Coordinates of N, CA and C in Angstrom, one line a residue:
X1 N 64.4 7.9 53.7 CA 63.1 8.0 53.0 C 62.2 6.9 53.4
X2 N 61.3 7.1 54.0 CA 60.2 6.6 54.3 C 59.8 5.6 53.4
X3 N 59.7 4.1 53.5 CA 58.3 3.2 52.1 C 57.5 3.5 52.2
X4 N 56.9 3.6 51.3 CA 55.5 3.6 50.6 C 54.7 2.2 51.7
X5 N 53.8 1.9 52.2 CA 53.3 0.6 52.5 C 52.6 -0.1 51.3
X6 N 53.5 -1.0 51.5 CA 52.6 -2.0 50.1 C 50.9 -1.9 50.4
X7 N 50.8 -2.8 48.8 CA 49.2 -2.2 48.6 C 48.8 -3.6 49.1
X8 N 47.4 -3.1 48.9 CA 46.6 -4.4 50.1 C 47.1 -4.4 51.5
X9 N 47.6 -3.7 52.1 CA 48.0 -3.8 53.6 C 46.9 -3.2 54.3
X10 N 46.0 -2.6 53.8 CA 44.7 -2.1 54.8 C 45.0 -0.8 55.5
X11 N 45.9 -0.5 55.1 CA 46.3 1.4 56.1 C 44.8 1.8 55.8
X12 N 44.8 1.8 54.2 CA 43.3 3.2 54.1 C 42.2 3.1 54.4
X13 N 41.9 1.5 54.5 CA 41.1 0.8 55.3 C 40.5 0.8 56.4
X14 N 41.8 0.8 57.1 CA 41.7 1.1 58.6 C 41.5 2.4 58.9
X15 N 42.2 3.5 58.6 CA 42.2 4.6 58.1 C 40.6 5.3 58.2
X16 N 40.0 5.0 57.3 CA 38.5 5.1 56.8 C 37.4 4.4 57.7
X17 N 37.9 3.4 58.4 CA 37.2 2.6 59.1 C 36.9 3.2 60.7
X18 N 37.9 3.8 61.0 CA 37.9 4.6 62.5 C 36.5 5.4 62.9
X19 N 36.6 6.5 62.0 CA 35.3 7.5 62.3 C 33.9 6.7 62.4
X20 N 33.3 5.5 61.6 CA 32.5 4.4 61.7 C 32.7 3.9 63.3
X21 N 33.8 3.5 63.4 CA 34.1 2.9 65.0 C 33.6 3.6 66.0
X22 N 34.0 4.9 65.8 CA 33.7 5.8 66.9 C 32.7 5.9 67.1
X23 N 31.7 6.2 65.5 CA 30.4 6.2 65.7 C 29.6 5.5 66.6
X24 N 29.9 3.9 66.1 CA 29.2 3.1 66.4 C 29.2 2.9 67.9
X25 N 30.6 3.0 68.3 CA 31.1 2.6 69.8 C 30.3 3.6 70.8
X26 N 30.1 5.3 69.9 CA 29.2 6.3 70.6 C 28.1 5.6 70.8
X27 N 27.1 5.3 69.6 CA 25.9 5.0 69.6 C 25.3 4.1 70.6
X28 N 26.3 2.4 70.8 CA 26.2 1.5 71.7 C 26.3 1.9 73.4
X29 N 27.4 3.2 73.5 CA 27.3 3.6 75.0 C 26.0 4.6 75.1
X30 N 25.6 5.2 74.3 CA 24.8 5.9 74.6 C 23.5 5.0 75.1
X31 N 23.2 4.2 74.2 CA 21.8 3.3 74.7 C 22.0 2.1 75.7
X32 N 23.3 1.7 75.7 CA 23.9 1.0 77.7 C 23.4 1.9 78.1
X33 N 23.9 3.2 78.4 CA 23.4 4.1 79.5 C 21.9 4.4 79.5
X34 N 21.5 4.9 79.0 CA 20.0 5.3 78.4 C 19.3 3.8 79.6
X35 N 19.5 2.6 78.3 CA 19.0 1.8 79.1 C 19.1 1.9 80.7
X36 N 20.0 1.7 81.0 CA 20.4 1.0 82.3 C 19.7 2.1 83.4
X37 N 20.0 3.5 82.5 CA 19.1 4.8 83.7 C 17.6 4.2 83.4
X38 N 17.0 3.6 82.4 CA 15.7 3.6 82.6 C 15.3 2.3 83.6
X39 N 16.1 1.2 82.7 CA 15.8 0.1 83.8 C 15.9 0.6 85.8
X40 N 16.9 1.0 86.1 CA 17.0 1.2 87.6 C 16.3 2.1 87.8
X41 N 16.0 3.5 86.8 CA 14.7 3.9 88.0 C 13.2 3.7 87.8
X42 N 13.2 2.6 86.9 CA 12.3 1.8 87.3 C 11.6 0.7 88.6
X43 N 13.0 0.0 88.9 CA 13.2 -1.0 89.8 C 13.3 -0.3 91.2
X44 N 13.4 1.2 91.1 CA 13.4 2.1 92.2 C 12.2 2.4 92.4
X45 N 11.4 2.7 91.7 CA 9.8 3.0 91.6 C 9.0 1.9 92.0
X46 N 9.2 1.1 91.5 CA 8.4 0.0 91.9 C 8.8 -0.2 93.5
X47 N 10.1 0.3 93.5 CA 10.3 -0.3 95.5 C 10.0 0.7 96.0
X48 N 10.0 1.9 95.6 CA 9.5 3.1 96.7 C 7.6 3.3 96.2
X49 N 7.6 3.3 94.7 CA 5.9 4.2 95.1 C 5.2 3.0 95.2
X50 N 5.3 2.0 95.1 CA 4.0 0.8 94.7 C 3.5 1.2 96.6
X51 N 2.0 0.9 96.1 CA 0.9 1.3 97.2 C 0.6 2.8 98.0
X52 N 2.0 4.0 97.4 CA 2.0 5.2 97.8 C 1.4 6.0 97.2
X53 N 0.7 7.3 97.4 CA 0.2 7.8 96.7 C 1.1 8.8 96.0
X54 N 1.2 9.7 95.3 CA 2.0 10.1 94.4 C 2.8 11.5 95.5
X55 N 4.1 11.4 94.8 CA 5.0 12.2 95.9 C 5.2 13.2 94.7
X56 N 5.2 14.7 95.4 CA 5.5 15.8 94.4 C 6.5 16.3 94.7
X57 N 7.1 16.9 93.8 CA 8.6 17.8 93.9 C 8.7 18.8 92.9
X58 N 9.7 19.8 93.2 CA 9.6 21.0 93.2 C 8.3 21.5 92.6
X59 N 7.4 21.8 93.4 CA 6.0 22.7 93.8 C 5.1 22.0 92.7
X60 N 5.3 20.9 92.7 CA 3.9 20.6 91.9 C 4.0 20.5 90.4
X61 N 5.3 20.8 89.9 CA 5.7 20.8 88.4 C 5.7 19.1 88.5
X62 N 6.2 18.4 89.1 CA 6.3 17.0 88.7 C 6.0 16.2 89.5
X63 N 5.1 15.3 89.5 CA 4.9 14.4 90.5 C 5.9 12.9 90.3
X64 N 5.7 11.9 91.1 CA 6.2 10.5 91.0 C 5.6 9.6 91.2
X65 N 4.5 9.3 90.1 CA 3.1 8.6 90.5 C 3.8 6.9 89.5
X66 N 3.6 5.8 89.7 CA 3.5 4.6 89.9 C 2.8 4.7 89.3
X67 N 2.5 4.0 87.8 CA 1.5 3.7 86.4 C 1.9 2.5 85.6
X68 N 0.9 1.6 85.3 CA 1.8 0.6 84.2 C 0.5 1.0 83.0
X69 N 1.3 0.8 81.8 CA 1.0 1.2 80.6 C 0.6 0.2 79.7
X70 N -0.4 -0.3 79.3 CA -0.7 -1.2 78.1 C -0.2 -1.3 76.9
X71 N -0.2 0.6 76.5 CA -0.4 0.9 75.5 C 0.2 2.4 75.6
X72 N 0.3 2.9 74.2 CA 1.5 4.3 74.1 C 1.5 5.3 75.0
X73 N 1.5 6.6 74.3 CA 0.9 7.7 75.4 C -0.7 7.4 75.3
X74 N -0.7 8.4 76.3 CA -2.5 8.6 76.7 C -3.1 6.8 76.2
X75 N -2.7 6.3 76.9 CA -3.1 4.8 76.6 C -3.5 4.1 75.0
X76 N -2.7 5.1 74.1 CA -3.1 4.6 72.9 C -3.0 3.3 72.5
X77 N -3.4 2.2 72.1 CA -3.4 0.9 71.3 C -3.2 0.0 72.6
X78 N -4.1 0.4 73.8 CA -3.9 -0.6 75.1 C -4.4 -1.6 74.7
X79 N -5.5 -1.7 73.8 CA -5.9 -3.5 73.9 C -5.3 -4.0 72.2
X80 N -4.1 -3.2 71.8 CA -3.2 -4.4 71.0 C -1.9 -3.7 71.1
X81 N -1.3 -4.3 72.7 CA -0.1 -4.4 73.2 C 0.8 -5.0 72.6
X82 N 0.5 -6.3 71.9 CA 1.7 -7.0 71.3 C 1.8 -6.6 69.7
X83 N 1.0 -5.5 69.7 CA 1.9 -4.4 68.6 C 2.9 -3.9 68.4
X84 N 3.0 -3.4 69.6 CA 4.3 -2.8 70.1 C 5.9 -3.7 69.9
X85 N 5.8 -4.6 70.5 CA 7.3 -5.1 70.5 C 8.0 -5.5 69.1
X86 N 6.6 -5.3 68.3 CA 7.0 -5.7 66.4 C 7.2 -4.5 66.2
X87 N 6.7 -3.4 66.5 CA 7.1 -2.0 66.1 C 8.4 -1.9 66.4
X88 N 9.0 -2.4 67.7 CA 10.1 -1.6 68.7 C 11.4 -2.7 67.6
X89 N 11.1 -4.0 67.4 CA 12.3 -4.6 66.3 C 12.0 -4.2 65.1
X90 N 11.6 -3.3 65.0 CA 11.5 -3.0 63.3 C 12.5 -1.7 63.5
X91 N 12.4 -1.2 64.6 CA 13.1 0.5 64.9 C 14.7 -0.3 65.1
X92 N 14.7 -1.3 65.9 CA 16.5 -1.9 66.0 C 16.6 -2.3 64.8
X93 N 16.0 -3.2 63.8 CA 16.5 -3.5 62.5 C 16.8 -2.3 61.7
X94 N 16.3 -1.1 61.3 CA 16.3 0.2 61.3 C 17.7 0.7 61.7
X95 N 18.1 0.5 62.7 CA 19.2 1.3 63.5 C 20.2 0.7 63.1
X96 N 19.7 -0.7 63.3 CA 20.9 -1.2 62.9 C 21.6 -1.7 61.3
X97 N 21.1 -1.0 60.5 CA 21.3 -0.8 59.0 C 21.5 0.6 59.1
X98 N 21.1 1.5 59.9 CA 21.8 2.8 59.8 C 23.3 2.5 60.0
X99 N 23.4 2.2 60.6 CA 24.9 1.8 61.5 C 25.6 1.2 60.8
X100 N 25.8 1.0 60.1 CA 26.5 0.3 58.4 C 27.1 1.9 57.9
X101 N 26.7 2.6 57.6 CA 27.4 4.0 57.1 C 27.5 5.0 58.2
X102 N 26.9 4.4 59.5 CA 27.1 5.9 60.2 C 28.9 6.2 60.4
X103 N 29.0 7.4 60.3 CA 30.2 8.5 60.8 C 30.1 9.4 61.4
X104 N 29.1 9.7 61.6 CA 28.6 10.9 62.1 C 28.3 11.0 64.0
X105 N 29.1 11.5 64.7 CA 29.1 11.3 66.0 C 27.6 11.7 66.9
X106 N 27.2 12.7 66.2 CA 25.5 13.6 66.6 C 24.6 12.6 66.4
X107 N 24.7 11.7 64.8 CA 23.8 11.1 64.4 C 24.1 9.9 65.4
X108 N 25.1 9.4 65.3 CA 25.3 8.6 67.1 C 24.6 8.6 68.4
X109 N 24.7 9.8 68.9 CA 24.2 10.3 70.2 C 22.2 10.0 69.3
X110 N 21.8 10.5 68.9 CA 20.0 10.2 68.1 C 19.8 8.9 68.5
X111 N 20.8 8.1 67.6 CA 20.4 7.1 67.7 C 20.1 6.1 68.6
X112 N 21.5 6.3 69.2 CA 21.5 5.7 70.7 C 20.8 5.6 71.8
X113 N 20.1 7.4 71.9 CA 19.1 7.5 72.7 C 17.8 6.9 71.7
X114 N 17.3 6.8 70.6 CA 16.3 5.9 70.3 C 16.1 4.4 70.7
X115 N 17.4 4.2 70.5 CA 17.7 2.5 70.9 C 17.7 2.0 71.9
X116 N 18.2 2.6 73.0 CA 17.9 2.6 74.7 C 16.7 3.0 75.2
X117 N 15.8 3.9 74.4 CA 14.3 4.4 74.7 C 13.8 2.9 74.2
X118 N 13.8 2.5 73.0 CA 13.4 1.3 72.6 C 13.5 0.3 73.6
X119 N 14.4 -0.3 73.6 CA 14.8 -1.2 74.6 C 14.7 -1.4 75.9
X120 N 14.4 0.0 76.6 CA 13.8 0.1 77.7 C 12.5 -0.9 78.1
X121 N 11.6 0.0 77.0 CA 9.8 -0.2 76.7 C 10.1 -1.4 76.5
X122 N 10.8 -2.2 75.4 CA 10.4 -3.8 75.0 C 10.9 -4.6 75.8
X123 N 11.6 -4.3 76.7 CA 12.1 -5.8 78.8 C 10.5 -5.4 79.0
X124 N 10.2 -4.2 79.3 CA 9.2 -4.5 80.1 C 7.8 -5.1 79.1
X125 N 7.7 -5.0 77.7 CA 6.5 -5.9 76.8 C 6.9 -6.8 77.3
X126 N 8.3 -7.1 77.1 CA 8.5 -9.3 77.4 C 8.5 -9.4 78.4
X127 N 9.0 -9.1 79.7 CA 9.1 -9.5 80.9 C 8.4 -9.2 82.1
X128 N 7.3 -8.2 81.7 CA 6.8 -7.6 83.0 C 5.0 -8.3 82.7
X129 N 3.9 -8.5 83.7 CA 2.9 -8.7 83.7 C 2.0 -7.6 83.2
X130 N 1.2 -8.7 82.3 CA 0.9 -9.8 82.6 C 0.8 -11.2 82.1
X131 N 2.3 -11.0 80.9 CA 2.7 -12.2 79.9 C 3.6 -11.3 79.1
X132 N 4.7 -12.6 78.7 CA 5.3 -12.2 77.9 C 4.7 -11.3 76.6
X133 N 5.1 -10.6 75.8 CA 4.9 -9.6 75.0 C 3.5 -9.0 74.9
X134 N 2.8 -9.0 76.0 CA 2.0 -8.6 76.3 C 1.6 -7.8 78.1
X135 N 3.5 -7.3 78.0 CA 3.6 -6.7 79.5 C 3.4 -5.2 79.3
X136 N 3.0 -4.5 80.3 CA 2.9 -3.3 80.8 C 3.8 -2.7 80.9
X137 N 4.3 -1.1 80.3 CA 5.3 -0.6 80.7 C 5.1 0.3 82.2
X138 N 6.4 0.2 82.9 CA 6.2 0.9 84.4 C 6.7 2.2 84.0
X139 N 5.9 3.3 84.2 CA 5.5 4.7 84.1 C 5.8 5.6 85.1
X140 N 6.1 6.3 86.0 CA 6.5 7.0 87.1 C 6.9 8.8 87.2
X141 N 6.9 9.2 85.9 CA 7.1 10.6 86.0 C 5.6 11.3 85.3
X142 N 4.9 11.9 86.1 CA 3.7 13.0 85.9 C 4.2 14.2 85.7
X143 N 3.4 15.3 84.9 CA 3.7 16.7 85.1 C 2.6 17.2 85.3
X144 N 2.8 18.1 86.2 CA 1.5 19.2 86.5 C 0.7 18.6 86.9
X145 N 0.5 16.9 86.9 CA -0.5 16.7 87.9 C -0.4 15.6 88.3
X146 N -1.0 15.0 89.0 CA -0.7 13.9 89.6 C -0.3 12.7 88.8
X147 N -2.1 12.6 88.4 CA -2.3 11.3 87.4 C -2.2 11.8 86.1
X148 N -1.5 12.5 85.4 CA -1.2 12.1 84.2 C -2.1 12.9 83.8
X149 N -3.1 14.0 84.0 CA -4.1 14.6 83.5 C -3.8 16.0 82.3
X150 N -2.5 15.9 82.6 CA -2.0 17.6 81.9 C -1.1 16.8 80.7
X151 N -0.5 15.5 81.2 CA 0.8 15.2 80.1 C 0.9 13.5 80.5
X152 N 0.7 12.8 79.4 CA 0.7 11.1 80.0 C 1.9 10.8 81.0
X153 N 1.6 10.2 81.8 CA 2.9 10.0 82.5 C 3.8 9.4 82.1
X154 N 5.0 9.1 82.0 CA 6.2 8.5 81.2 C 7.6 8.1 82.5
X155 N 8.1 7.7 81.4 CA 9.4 7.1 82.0 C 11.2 7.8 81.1
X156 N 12.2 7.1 82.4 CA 12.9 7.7 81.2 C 13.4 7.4 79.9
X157 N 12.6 6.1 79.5 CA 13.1 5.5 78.4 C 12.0 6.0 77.2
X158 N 10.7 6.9 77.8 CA 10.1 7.3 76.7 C 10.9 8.9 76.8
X159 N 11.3 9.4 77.4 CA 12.3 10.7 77.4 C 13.5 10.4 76.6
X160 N 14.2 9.5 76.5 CA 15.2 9.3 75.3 C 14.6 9.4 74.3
X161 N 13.8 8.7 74.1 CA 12.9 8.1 72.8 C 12.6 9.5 72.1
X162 N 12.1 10.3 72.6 CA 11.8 11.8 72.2 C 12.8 12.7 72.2
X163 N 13.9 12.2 73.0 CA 15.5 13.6 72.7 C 15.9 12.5 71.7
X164 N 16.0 11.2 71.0 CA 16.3 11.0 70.2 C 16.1 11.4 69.1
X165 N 14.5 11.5 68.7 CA 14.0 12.2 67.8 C 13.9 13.5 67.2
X166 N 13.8 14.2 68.6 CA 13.9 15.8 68.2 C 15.4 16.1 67.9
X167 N 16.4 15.6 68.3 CA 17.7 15.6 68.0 C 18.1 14.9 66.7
X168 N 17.2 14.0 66.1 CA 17.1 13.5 64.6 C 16.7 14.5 63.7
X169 N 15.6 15.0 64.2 CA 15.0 16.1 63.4 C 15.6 17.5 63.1
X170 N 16.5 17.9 63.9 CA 17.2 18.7 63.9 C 18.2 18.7 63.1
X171 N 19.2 17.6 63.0 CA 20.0 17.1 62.4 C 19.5 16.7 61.0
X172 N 18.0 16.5 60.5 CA 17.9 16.4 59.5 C 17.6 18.1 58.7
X173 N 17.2 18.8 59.2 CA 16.7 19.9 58.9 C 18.2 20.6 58.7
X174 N 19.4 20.8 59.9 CA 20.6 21.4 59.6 C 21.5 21.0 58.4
X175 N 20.6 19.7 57.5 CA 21.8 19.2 56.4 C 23.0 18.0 56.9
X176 N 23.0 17.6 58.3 CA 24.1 16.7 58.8 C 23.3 15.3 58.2
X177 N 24.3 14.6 57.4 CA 24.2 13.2 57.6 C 24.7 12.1 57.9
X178 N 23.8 10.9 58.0 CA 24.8 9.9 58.8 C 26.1 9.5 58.8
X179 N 26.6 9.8 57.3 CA 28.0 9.6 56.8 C 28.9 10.4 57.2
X180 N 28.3 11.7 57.9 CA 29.6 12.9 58.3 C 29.5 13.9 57.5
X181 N 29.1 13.6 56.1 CA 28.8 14.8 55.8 C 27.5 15.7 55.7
X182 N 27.9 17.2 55.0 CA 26.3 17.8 55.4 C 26.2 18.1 53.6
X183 N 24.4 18.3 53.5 CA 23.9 18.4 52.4 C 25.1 20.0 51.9
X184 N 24.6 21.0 52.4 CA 25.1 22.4 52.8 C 27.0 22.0 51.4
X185 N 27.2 21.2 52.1 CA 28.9 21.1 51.3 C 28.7 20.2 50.5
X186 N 27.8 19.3 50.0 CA 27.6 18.8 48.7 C 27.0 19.3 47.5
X187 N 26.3 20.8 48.2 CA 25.6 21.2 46.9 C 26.6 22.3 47.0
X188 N 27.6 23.1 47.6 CA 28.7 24.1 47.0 C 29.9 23.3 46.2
X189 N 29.6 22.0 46.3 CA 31.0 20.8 45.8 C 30.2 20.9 44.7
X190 N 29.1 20.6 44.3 CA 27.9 20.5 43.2 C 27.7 21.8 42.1
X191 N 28.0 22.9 42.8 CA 27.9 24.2 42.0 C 28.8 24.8 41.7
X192 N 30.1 24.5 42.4 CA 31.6 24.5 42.0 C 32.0 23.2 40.7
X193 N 31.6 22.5 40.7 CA 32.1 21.8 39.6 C 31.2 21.7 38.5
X194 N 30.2 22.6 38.5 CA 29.3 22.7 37.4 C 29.8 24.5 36.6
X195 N 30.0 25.2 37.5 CA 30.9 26.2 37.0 C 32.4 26.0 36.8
X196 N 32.9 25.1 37.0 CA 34.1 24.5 36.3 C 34.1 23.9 34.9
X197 N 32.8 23.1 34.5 CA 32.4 22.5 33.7 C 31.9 23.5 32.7
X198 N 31.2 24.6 32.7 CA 30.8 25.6 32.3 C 32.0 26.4 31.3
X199 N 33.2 26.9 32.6 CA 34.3 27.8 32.1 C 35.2 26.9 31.4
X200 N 35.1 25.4 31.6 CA 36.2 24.5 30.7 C 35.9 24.9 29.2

């Protein structure tokens, strides 16, 4: 016969603590990578398009035009750039208090890509010209037209930043929450124990 493990030994602890790990360990690989794809094809852009004129691929759906950014899409809030990097640590402080209850592996993958879209944009506020927190983000993907006329041009750290979200959204609308569970099974847990309550 098996012991029982004495109490205070942490089994359920540990136990309960795993699916959080996973989360979190998801969340942090997902924005390493995120990041790292946006930083390098950035540093690739700058060494192939600077002084080229914009190179197009498959027929003109996308171009690869070289842009630095002040300010959001379609140059929103260009002349108060160092807006931005207080927005972008308010979104990690944010994340990172989500991250305290996440369990939830999907809500991982959201996040992750928000936090590597973030982090992308804010190297280049701090470290790119033309001053610290007041740098230009480097831009390089057009659609439909060259210069950005049909759709602002972006990067791929503003493309996480938006599969983060639409993937947040989604997940808020399906009922999944950060904890692992979904709304969907707290209100049949909720209407089951209220008809128990009822027939007691």
């Amino acid at each position: 016969m098996t012991a029982a493990p004495p109490a205070g030994s942490g089994t359920t602890e540990s136990g309960a603590g795993a699916p959080r790990r996973r989360a979190v360990g998801l969340l942090l690989g997902v924005s390493l990578f995120s990041l790292l794809a946006d930083l390098g094809t950035k540093q690739l852009a700058l060494a192939e398009l600077t002084g080229r004129e914009p190179v197009s691929v498959l027929g003109g759906a996308v171009y690869f035009s070289l842009t630095r950014n002040s300010g959001a899409a379609w140059s929103i809030g260009s002349d108060h750039t160092w807006v931005f990097p207080i927005i972008t640590f308010v979104v990690i402080g944010w994340i990172a208090w989500m991250a305290l209850r996440l369990r939830s592996l999907p809500w991982a993958v959201s996040l992750g890509l928000v936090l590597g879209g973030a982090l992308g944009n804010l190297i280049d506020r701090i470290f790119r010209a033309p001053g610290h927190f007041v740098g230009h983000v480097v831009d390089m993907i057009s659609l439909f037209d060259p210069y950005g006329q049909v759709w602002p041009v972006f990067n791929l750290a503003d493309s996480s930043l938006v599969c983060g979200v639409v993937l947040a959204v989604f997940l808020e609308l399906t009922g999944r929450q950060r904890d692992g569970s979904r709304l969907r099974d707290e209100k049949r847990d909720d209407v089951a124990a209220t008809e128990q309550r009822e027939t007691a």
